[in-house]
Short mmCIF file of C-alpha atoms in Angstrom, two decimals:
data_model
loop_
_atom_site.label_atom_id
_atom_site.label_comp_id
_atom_site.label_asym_id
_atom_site.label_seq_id
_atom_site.Cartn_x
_atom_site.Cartn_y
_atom_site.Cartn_z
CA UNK A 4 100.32 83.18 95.60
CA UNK A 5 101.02 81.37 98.77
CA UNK A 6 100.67 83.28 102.29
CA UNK A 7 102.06 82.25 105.42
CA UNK A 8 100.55 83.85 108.62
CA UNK A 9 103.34 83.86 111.02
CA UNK A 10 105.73 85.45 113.61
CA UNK A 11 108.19 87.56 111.40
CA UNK A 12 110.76 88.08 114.06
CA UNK A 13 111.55 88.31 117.97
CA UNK A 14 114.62 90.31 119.39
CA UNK A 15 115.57 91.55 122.97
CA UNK A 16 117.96 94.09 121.05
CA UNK A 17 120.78 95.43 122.95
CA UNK A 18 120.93 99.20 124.15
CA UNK A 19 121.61 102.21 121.62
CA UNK A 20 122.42 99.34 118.56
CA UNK A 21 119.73 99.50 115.65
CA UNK A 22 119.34 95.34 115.30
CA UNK A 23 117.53 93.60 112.06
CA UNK A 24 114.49 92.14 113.22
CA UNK A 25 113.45 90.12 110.20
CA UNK A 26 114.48 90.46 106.48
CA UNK A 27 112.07 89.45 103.43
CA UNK A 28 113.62 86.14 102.04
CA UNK A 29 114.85 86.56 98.66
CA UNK A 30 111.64 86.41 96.05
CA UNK A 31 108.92 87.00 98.95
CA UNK A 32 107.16 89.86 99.74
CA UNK A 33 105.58 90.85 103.37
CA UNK A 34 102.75 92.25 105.31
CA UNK A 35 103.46 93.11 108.72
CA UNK A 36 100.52 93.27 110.75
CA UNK A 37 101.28 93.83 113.72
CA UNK A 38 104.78 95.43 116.28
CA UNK A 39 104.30 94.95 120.18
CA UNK A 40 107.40 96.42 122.00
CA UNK A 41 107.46 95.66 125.26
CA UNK A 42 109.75 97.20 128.17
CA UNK A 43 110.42 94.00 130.10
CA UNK A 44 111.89 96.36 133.14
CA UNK A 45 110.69 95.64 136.31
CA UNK A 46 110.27 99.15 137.41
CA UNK A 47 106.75 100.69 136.99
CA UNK A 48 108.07 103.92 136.54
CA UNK A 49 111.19 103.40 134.19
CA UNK A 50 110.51 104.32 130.60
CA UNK A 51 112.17 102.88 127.17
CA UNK A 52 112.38 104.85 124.25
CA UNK A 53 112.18 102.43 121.22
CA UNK A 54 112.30 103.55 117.56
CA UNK A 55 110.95 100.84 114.75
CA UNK A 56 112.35 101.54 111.12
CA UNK A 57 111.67 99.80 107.94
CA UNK A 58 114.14 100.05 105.15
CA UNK A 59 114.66 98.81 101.64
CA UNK A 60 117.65 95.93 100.73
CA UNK A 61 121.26 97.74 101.05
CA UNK A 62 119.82 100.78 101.85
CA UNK A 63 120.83 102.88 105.19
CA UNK A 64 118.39 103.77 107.64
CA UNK A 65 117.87 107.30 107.12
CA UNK A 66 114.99 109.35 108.79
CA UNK A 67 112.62 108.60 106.14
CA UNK A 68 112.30 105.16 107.62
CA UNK A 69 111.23 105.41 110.77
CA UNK A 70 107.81 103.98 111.25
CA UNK A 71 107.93 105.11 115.40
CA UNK A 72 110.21 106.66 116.91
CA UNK A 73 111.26 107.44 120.60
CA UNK A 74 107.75 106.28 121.36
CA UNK A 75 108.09 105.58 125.48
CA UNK A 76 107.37 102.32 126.54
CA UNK A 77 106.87 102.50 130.48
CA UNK A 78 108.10 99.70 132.97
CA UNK A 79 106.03 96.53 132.91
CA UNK A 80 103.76 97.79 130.03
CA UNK A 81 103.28 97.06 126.33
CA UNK A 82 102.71 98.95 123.05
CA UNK A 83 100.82 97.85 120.13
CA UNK A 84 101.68 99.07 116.56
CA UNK A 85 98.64 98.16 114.20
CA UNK A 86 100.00 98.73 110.37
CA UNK A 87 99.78 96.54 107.48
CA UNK A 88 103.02 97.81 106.20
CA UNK A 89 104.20 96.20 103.09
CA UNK A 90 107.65 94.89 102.71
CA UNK A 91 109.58 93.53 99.09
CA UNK A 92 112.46 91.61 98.51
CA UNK A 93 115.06 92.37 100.60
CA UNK A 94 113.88 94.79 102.92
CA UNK A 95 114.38 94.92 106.76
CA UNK A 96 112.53 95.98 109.74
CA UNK A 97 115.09 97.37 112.52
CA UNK A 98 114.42 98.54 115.96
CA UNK A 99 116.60 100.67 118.47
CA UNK A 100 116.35 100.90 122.20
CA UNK A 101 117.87 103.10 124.56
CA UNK A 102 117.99 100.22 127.06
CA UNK A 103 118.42 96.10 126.71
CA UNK A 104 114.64 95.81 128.61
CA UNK A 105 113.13 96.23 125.31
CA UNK A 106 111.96 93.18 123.65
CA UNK A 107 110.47 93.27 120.49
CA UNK A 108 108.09 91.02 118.54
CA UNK A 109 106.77 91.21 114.31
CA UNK A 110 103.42 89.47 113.38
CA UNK A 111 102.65 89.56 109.82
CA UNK A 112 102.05 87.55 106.35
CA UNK A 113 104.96 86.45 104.14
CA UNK A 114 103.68 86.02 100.16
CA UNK A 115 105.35 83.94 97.42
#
């Protein structure tokens, strides 16, 4: 099996819209790593809720999914999600703001 070590996906999603951040290509499988979500707001003091779901192909997001959610980001600062969630075929990692200063970026392995 071949493994690529790689950035999975990079969004600056817009407010209250849950956006696909990276997809498994068809006959791969995934490791993700790592999530840093970052409020890129210039105000110390302003806060982002972001919530980071992962989902199988075709299926809705449902609250089952949800790997973080409403975790606060404030202004100018950075959080680190540390997982080694696995991903087949298919499935999607989404993430949903309540503002357009989030930006979002997936580290991880893809396997086929």
């Amino acid at each position: 099996m071949a493994r690529v070590y790689k950035i999975l996906g990079q969004k600056n999603p817009g407010a209250s819209v849950l956006t696909n951040v990276y997809t498994v290509p068809a006959g791969n499988s995934a490791v993700v790593s790592s999530i840093v979500l970052t409020n890129t707001s210039g105000t110390a003091g302003g806060g982002v809720a972001a919530r980071v779901a992962a989902n199988a192909s075709g299926v809705a997001v449902t609250a089952a999914n949800y790997l973080a959610y409403d975790v606060n980001i404030p202004g100018c600062d950075t959080v680190t999600l540390t997982l080694g969630v696995t991903l087949n075929a298919g499935s999607q990692l989404s993430v949903y703001s309540n503002s357009t200063s989030l930006a979002i970026s997936v580290f991880g392995t893809e396997i086929f």
